[in-house]
PDB file of C-alpha atoms in Angstrom:
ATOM      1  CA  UNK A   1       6.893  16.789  -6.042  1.00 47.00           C
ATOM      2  CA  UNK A   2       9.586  18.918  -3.975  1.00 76.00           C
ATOM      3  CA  UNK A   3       9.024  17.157  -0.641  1.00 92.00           C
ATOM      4  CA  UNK A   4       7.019  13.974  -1.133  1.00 94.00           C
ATOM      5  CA  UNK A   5       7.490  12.524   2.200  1.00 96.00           C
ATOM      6  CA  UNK A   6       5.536  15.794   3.077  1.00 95.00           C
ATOM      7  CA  UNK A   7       3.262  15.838   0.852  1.00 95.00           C
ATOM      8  CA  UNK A   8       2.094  12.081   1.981  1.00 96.00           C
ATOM      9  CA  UNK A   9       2.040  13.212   5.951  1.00 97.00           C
ATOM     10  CA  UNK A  10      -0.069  16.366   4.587  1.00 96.00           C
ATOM     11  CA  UNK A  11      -2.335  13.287   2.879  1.00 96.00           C
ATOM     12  CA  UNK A  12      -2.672  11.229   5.847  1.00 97.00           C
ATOM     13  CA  UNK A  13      -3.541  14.004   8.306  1.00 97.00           C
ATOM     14  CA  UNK A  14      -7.086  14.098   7.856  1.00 97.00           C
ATOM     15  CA  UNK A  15      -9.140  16.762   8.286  1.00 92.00           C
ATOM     16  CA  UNK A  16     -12.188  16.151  11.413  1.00 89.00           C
ATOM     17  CA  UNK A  17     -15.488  17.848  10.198  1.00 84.00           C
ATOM     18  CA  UNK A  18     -16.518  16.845  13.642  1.00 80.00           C
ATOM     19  CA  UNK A  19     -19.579  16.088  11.887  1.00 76.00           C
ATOM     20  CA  UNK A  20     -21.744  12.625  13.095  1.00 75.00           C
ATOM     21  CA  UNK A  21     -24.765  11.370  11.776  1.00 75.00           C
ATOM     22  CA  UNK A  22     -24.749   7.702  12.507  1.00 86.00           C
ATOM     23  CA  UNK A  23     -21.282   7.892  10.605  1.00 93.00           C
ATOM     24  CA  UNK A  24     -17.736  10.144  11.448  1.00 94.00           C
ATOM     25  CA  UNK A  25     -17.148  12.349   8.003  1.00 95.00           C
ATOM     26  CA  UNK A  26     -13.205  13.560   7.148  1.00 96.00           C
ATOM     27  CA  UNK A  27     -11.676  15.526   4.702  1.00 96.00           C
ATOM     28  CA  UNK A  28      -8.446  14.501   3.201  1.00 96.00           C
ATOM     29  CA  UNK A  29      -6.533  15.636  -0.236  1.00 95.00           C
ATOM     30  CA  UNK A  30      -4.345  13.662  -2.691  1.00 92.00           C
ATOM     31  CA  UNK A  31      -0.615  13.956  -3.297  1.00 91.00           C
ATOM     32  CA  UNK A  32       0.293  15.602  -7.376  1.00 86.00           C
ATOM     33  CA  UNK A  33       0.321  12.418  -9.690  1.00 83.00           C
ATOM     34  CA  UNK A  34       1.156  12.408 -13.170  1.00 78.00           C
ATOM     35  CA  UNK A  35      -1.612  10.726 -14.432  1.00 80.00           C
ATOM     36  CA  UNK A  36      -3.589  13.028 -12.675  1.00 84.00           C
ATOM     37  CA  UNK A  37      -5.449   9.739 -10.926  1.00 90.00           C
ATOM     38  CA  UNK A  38      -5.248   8.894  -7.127  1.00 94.00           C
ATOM     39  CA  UNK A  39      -2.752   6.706  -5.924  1.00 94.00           C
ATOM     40  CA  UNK A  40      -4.675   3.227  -4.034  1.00 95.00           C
ATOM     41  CA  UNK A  41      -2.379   2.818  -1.571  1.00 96.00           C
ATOM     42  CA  UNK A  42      -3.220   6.805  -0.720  1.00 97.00           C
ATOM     43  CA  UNK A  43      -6.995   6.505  -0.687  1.00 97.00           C
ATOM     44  CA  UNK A  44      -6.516   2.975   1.310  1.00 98.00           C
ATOM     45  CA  UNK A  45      -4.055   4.511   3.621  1.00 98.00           C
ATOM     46  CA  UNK A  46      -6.536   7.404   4.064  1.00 98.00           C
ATOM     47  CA  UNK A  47      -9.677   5.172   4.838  1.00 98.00           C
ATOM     48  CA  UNK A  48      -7.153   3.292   7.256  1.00 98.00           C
ATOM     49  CA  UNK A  49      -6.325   7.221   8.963  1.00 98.00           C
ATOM     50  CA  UNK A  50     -10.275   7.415   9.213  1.00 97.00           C
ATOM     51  CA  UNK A  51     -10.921   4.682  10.909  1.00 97.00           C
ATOM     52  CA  UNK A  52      -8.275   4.839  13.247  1.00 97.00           C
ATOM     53  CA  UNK A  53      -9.655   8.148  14.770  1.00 95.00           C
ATOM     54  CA  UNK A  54     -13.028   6.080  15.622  1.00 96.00           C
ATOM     55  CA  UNK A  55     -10.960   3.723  17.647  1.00 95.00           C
ATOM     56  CA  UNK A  56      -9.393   3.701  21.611  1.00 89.00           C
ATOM     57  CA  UNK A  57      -5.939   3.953  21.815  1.00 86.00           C
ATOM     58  CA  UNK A  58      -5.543   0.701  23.079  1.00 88.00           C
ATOM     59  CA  UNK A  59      -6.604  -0.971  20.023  1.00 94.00           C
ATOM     60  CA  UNK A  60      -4.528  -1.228  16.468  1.00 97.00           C
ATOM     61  CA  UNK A  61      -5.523  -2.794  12.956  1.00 98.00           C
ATOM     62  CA  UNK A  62      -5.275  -6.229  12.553  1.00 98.00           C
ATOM     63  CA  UNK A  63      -6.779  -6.626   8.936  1.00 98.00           C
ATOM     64  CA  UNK A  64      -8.359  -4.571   6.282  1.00 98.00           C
ATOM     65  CA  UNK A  65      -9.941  -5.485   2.820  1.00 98.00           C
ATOM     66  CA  UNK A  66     -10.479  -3.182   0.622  1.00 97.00           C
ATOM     67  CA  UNK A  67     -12.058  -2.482  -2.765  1.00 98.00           C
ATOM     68  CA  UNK A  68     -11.077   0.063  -5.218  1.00 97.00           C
ATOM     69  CA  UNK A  69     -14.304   1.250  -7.105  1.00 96.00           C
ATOM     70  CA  UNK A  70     -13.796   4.203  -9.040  1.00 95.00           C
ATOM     71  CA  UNK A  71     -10.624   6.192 -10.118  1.00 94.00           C
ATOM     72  CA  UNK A  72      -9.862   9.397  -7.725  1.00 94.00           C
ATOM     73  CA  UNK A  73      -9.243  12.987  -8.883  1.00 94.00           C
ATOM     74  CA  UNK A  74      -6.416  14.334  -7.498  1.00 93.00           C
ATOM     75  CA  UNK A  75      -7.308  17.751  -7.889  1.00 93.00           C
ATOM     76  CA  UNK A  76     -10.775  16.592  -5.536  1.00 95.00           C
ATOM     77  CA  UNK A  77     -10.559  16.355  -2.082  1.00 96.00           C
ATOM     78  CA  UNK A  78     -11.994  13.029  -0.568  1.00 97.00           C
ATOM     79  CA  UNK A  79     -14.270  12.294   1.800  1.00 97.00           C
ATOM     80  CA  UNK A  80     -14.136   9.683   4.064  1.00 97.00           C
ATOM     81  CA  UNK A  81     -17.472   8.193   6.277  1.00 96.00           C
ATOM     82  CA  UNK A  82     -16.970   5.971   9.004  1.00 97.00           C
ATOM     83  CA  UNK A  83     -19.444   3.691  10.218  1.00 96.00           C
ATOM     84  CA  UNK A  84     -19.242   1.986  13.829  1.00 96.00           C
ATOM     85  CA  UNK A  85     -19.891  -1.077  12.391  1.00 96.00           C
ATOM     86  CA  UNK A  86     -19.129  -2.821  16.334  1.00 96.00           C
ATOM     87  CA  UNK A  87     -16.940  -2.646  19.370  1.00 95.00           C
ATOM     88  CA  UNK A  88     -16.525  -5.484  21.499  1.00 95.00           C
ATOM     89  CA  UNK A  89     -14.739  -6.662  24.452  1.00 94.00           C
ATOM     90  CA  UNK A  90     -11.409  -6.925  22.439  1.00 95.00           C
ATOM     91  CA  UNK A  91     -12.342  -6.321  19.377  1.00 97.00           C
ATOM     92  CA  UNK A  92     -13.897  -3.315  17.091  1.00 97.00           C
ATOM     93  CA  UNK A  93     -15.215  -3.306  13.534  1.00 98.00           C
ATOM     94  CA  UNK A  94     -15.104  -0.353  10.885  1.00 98.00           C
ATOM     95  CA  UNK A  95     -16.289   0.431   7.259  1.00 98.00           C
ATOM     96  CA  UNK A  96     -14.823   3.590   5.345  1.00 98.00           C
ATOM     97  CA  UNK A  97     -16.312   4.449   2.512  1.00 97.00           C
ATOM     98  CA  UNK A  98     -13.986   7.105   0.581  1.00 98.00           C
ATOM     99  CA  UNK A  99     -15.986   9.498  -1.860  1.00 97.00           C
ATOM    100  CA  UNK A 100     -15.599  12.113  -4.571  1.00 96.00           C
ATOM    101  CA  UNK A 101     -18.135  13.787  -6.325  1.00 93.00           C
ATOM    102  CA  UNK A 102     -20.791  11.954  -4.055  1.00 93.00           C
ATOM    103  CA  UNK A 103     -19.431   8.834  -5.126  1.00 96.00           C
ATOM    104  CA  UNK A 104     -17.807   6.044  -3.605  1.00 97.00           C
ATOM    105  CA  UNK A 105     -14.177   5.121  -4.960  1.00 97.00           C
ATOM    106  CA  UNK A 106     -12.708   3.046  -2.582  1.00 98.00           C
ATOM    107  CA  UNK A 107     -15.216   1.025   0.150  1.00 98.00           C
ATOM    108  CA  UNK A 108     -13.063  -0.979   2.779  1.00 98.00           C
ATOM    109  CA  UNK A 109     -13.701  -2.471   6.237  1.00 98.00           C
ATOM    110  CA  UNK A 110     -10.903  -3.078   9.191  1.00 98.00           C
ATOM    111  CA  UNK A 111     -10.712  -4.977  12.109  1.00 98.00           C
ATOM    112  CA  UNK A 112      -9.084  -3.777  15.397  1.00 98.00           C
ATOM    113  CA  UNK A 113      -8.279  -5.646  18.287  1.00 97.00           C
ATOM    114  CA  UNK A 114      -6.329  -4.985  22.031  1.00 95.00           C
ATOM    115  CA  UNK A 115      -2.964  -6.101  22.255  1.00 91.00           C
ATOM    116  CA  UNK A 116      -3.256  -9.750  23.624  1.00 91.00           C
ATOM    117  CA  UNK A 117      -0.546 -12.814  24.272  1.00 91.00           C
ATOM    118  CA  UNK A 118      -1.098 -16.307  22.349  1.00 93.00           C
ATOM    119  CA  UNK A 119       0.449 -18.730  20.151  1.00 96.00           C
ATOM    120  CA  UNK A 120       3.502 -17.563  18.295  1.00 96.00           C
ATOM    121  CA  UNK A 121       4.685 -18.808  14.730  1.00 97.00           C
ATOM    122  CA  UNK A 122       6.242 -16.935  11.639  1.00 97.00           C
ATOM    123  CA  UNK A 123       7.437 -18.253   8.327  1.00 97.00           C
ATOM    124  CA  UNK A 124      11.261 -17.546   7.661  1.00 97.00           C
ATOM    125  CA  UNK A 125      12.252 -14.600   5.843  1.00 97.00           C
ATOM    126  CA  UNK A 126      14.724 -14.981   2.661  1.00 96.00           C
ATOM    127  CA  UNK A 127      18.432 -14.675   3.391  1.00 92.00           C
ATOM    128  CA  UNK A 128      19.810 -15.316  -0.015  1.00 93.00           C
ATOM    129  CA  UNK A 129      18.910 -11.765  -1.128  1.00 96.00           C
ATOM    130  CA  UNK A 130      21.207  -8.950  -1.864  1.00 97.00           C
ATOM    131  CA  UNK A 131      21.459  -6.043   0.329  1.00 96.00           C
ATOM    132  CA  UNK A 132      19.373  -2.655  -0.634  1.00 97.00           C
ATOM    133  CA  UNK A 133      22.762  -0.488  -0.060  1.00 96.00           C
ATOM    134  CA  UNK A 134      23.665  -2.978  -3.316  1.00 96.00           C
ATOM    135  CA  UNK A 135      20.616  -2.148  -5.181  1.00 96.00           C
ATOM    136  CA  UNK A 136      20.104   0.879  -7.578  1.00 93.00           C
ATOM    137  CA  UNK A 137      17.534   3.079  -6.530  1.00 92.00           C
ATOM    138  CA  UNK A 138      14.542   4.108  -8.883  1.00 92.00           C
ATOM    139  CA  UNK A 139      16.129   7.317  -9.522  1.00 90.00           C
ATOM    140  CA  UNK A 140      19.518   5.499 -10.493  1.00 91.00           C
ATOM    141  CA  UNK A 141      17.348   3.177 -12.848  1.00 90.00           C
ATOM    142  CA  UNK A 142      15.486   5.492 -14.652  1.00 91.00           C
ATOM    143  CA  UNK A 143      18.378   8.280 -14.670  1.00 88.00           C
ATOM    144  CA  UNK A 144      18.191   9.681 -18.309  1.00 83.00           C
ATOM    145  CA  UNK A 145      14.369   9.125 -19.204  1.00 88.00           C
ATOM    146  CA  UNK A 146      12.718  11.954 -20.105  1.00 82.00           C
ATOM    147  CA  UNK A 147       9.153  10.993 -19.164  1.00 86.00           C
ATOM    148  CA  UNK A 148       6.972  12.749 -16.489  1.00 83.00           C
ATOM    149  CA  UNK A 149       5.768   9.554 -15.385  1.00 85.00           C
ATOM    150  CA  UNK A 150       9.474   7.827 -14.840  1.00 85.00           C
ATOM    151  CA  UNK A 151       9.975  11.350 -12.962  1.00 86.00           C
ATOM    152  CA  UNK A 152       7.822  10.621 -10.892  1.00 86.00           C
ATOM    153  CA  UNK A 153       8.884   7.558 -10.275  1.00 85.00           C
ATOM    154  CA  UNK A 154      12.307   8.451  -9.993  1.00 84.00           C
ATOM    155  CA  UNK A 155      12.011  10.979  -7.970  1.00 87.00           C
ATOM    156  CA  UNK A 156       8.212  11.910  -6.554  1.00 88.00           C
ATOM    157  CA  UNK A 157       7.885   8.594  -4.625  1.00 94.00           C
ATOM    158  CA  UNK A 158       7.748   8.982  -0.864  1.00 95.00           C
ATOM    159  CA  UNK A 159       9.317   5.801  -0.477  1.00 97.00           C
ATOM    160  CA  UNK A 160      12.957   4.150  -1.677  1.00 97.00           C
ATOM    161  CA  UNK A 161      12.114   1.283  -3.796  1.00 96.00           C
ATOM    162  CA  UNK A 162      15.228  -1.258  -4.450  1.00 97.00           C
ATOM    163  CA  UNK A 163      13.606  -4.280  -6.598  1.00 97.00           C
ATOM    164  CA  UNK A 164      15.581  -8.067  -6.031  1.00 96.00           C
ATOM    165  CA  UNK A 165      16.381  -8.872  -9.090  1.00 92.00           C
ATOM    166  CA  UNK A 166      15.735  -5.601 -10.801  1.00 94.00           C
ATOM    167  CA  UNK A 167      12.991  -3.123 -11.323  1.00 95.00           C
ATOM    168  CA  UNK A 168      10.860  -3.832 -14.473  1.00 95.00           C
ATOM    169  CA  UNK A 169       9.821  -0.074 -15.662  1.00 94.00           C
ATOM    170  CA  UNK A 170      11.536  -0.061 -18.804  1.00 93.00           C
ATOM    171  CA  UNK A 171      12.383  -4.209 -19.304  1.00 94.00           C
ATOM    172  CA  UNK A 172      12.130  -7.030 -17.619  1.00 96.00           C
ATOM    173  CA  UNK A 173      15.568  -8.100 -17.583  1.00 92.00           C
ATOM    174  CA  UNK A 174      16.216 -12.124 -16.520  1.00 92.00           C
ATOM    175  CA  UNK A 175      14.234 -15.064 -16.519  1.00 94.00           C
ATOM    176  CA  UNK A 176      10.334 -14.621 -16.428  1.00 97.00           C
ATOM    177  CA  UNK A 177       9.330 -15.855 -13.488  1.00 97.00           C
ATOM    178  CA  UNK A 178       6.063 -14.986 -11.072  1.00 98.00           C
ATOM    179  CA  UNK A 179       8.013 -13.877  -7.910  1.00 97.00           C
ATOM    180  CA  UNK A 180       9.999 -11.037  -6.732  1.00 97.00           C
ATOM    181  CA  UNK A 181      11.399  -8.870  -3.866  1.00 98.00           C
ATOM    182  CA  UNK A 182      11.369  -5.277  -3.205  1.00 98.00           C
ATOM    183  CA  UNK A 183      13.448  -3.488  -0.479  1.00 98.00           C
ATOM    184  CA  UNK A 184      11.683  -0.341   0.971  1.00 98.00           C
ATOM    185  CA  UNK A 185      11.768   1.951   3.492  1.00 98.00           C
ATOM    186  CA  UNK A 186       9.821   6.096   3.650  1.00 98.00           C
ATOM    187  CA  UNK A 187      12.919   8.210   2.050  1.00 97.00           C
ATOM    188  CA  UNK A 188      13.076  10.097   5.454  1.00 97.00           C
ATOM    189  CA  UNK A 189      12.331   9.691   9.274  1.00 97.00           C
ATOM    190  CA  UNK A 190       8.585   9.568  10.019  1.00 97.00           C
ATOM    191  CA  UNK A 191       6.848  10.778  13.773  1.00 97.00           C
ATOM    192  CA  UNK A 192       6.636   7.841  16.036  1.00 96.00           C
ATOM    193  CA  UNK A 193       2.656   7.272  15.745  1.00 96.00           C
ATOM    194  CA  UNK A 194       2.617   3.487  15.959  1.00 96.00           C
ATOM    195  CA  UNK A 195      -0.800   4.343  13.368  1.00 97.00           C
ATOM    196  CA  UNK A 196       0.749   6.657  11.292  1.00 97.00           C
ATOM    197  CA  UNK A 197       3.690   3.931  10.518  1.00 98.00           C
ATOM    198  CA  UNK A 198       0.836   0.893   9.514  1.00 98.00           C
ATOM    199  CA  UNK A 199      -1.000   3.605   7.326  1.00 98.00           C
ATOM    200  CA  UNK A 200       2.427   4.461   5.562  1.00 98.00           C
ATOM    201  CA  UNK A 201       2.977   0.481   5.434  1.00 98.00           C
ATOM    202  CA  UNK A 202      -0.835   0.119   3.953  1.00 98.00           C
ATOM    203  CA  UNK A 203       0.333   3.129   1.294  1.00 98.00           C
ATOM    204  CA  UNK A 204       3.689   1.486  -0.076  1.00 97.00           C
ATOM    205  CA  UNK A 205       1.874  -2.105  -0.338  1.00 98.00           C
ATOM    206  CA  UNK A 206      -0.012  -1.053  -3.519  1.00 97.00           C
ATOM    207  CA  UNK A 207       3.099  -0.049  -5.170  1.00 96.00           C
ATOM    208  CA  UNK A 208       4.439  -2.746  -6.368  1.00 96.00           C
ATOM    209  CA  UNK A 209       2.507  -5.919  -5.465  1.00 97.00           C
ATOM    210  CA  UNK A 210       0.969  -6.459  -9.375  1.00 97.00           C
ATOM    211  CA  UNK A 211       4.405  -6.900 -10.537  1.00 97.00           C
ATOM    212  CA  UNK A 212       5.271 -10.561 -10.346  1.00 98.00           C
ATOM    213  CA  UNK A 213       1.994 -10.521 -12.198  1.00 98.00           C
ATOM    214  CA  UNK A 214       4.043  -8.373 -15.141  1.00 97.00           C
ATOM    215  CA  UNK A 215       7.367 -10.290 -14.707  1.00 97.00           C
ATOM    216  CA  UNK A 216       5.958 -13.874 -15.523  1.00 97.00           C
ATOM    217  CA  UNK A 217       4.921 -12.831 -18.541  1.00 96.00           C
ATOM    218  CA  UNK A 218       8.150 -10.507 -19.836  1.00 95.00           C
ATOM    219  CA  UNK A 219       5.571  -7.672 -19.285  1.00 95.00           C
ATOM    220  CA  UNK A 220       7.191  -3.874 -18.175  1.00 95.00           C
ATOM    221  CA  UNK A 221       5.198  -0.741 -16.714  1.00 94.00           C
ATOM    222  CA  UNK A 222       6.802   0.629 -20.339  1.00 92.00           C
ATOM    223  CA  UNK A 223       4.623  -1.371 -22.605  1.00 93.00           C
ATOM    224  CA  UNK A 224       2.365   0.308 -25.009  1.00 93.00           C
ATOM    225  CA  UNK A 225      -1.320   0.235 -24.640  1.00 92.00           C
ATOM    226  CA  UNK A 226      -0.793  -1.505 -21.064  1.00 94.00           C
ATOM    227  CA  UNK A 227      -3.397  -1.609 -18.506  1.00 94.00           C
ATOM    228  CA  UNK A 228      -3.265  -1.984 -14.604  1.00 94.00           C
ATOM    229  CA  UNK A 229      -5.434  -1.327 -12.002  1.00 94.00           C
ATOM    230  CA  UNK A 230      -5.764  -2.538  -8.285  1.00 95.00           C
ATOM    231  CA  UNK A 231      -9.191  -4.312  -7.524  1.00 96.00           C
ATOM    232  CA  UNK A 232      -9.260  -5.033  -4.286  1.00 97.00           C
ATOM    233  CA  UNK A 233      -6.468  -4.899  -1.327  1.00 98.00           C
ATOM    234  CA  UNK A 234      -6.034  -7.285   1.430  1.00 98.00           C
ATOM    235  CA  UNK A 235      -3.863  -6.598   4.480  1.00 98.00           C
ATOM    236  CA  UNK A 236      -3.348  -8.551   7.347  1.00 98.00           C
ATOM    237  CA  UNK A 237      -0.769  -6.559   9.943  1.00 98.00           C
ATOM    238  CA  UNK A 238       0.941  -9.039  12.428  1.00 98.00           C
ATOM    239  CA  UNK A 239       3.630  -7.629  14.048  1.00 97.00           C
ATOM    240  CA  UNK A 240       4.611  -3.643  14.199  1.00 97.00           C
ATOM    241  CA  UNK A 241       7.290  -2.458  12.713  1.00 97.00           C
ATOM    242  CA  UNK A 242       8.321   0.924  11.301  1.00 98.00           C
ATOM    243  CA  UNK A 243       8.065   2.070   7.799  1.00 98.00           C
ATOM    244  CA  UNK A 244      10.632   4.259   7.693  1.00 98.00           C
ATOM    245  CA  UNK A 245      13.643   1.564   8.454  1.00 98.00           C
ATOM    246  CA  UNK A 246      14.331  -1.049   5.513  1.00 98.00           C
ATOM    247  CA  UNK A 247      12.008  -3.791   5.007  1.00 98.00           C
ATOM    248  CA  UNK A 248      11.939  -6.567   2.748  1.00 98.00           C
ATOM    249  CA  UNK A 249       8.351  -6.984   0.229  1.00 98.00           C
ATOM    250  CA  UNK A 250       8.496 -10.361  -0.688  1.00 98.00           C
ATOM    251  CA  UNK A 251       5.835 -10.884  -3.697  1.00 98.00           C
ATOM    252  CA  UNK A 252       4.364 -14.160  -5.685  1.00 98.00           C
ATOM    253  CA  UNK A 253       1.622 -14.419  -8.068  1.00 98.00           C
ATOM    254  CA  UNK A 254      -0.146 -18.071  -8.054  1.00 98.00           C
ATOM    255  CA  UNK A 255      -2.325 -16.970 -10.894  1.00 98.00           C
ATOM    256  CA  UNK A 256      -3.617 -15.071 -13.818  1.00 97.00           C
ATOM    257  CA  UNK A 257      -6.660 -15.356 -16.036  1.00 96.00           C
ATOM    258  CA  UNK A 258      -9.352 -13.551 -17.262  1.00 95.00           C
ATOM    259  CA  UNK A 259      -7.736 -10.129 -17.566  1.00 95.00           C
ATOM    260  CA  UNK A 260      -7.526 -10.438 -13.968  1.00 97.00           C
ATOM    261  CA  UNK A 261      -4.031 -11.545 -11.974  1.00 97.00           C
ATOM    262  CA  UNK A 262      -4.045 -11.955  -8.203  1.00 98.00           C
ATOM    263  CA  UNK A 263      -0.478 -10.980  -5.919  1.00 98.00           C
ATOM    264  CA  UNK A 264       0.567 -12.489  -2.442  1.00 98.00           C
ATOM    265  CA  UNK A 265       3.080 -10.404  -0.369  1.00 98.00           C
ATOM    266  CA  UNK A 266       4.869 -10.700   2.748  1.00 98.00           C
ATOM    267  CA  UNK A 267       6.572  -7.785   4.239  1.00 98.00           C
ATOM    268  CA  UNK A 268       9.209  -8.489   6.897  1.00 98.00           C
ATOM    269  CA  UNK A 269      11.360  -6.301   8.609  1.00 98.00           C
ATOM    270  CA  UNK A 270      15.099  -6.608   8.029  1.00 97.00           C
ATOM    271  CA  UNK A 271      15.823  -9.013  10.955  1.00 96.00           C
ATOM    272  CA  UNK A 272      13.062 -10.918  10.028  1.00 97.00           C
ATOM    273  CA  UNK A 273      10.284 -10.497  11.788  1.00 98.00           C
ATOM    274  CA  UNK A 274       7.464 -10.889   9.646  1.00 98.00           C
ATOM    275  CA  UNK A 275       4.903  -7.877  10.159  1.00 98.00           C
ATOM    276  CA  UNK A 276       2.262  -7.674   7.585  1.00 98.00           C
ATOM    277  CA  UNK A 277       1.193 -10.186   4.651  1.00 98.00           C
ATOM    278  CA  UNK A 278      -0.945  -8.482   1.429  1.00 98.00           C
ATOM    279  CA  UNK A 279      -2.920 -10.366  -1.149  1.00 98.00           C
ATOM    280  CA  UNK A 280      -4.396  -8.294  -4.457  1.00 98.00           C
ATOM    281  CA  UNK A 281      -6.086  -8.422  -7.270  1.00 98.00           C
ATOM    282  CA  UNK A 282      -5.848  -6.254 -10.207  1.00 97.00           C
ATOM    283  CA  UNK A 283      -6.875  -6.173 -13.787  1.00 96.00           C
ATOM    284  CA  UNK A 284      -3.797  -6.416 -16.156  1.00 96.00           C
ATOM    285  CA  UNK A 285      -4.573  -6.070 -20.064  1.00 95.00           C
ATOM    286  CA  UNK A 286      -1.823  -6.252 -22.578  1.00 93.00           C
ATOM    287  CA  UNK A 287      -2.646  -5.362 -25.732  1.00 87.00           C
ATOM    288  CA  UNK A 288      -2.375  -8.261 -28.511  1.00 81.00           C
ATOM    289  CA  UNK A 289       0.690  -8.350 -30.748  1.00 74.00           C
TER     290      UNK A 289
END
């Protein structure tokens, strides 16, 4: 937890077994969690890392779907198999399969395509918002909680987190509604691998996108007997930007039912530009009063 920006570049630099079958195996390992479980957005970024080496230069990730099977050990390393699925003339195909213990835990597949000139549209980004410099950090918002899993939080994130209206850890202060925001940005300067920025991007998506979820129903991360999980991950990337400047997480959820809640995002970069949009769903179980 010293350097966590660190610690998630040490994550994301995968290590190449140079090993093929009909598949590309890599070795990664997991950043220190409190819960002692493996962070999605890690093992997503990660299969994202893996299939990226498979790919030419020329081509970047235009969509992944993902689905989180099992719960990661974070004291297991992980390993991630690649399979060619296709490549075409401007387009290329992968599956990852991530696995511990010989079994899958997260099984995703991502499309790649060359960089190519067509129609151009965007929906507009928010502008009624406050600013993150105006925003409490989560270290400033949990400040005084002795919990090793606020720590963490507070502190052990590799990413600044600045929640529009405010964060719901402890309460969910305000009316209960199913939408938020989220400013974020890495908590220091990343290299300038166009890859390595979507991956990070991929990584902080997870964080926070079954929260609206949480906040329609007056529910906080604090709340006893609580239970959260991400089911599957959507990702569509549009646009690049770079993860380690501000960017705005706008989140909605249209529905939940059946112990299950689904999450839309939109992340846009702060002038605008809308990069990436993220749809989830996770299972969310509150305990009966």
């Amino acid at each position: 937890m010293s350097d966590p920006l660190a610690e998630l570049l040490a994550a994301l630099d995968l290590n190449d077994t140079h090993a093929r079958t009909n598949e590309d195996i890599f070795i990664g390992q997991s950043q220190w969690s409190a819960l002692g479980r493996v962070f999605g957005g890690q093992v997503l970024a990660q299969s994202l890392v893996a299939a990226q080496r498979t790919i030419v230069d020329a081509r970047f990730v235009h969509s992944m779907h993902g689905y989180f099977l099992r719960p990661g050990n974070v004291e297991l390393p992980i390993t991630f198999s690649v399979d060619r699925i296709h490549d075409g003339r401007s387009f290329s195909t992968r599956r990852t399969q991530a696995y511990q213990d010989g079994l899958p835990i997260l099984s995703m597949i991502a499309s790649f395509q060359d960089v190519d000139e067509g129609l151009e549209h965007q929906v507009e980004m928010p502008t009624d918002l406050p600013q993150p410099e105006d925003l409490p950090n989560a270290a400033e918002a949990l400040r005084g909680v002795d919990n090793p899993i606020a720590q963490s939080w507070a502190t052990g994130r590799p990413f600044d987190m600045r929640h529009v209206p405010a964060p719901i850890f402890l309460s969910v202060d305000g009316p209960h509604v199913a939408h938020q925001a989220v400013w974020l940005k890495a908590i220091g300067t990343l290299p300038d691998d166009p890859n390595l920025h979507r991956a990070a991007l991929a990584y902080a998506s997870d964080y926070s996108i079954l929260e609206p979820i949480f906040r329609r129903h007056g529910v906080a991360w604090a709340t006893p007997g609580l239970k959260a999980a991400s089911l599957d991950h959507a990702m569509w990337f549009h646009r690049f930007g770079r993860a380690d400047e501000w960017l705005l997480y706008v989140e909605e959820s249209p529905t939940a039912t059946g112990g299950r809640g689904l999450s839309l995002g939109r992340i846009f970069s702060r002038d605008g530009v809308l990069l990436a949009s993220v749809a989830q769903e996770g299972m969310v179980r509150v305990p009966k009063p």
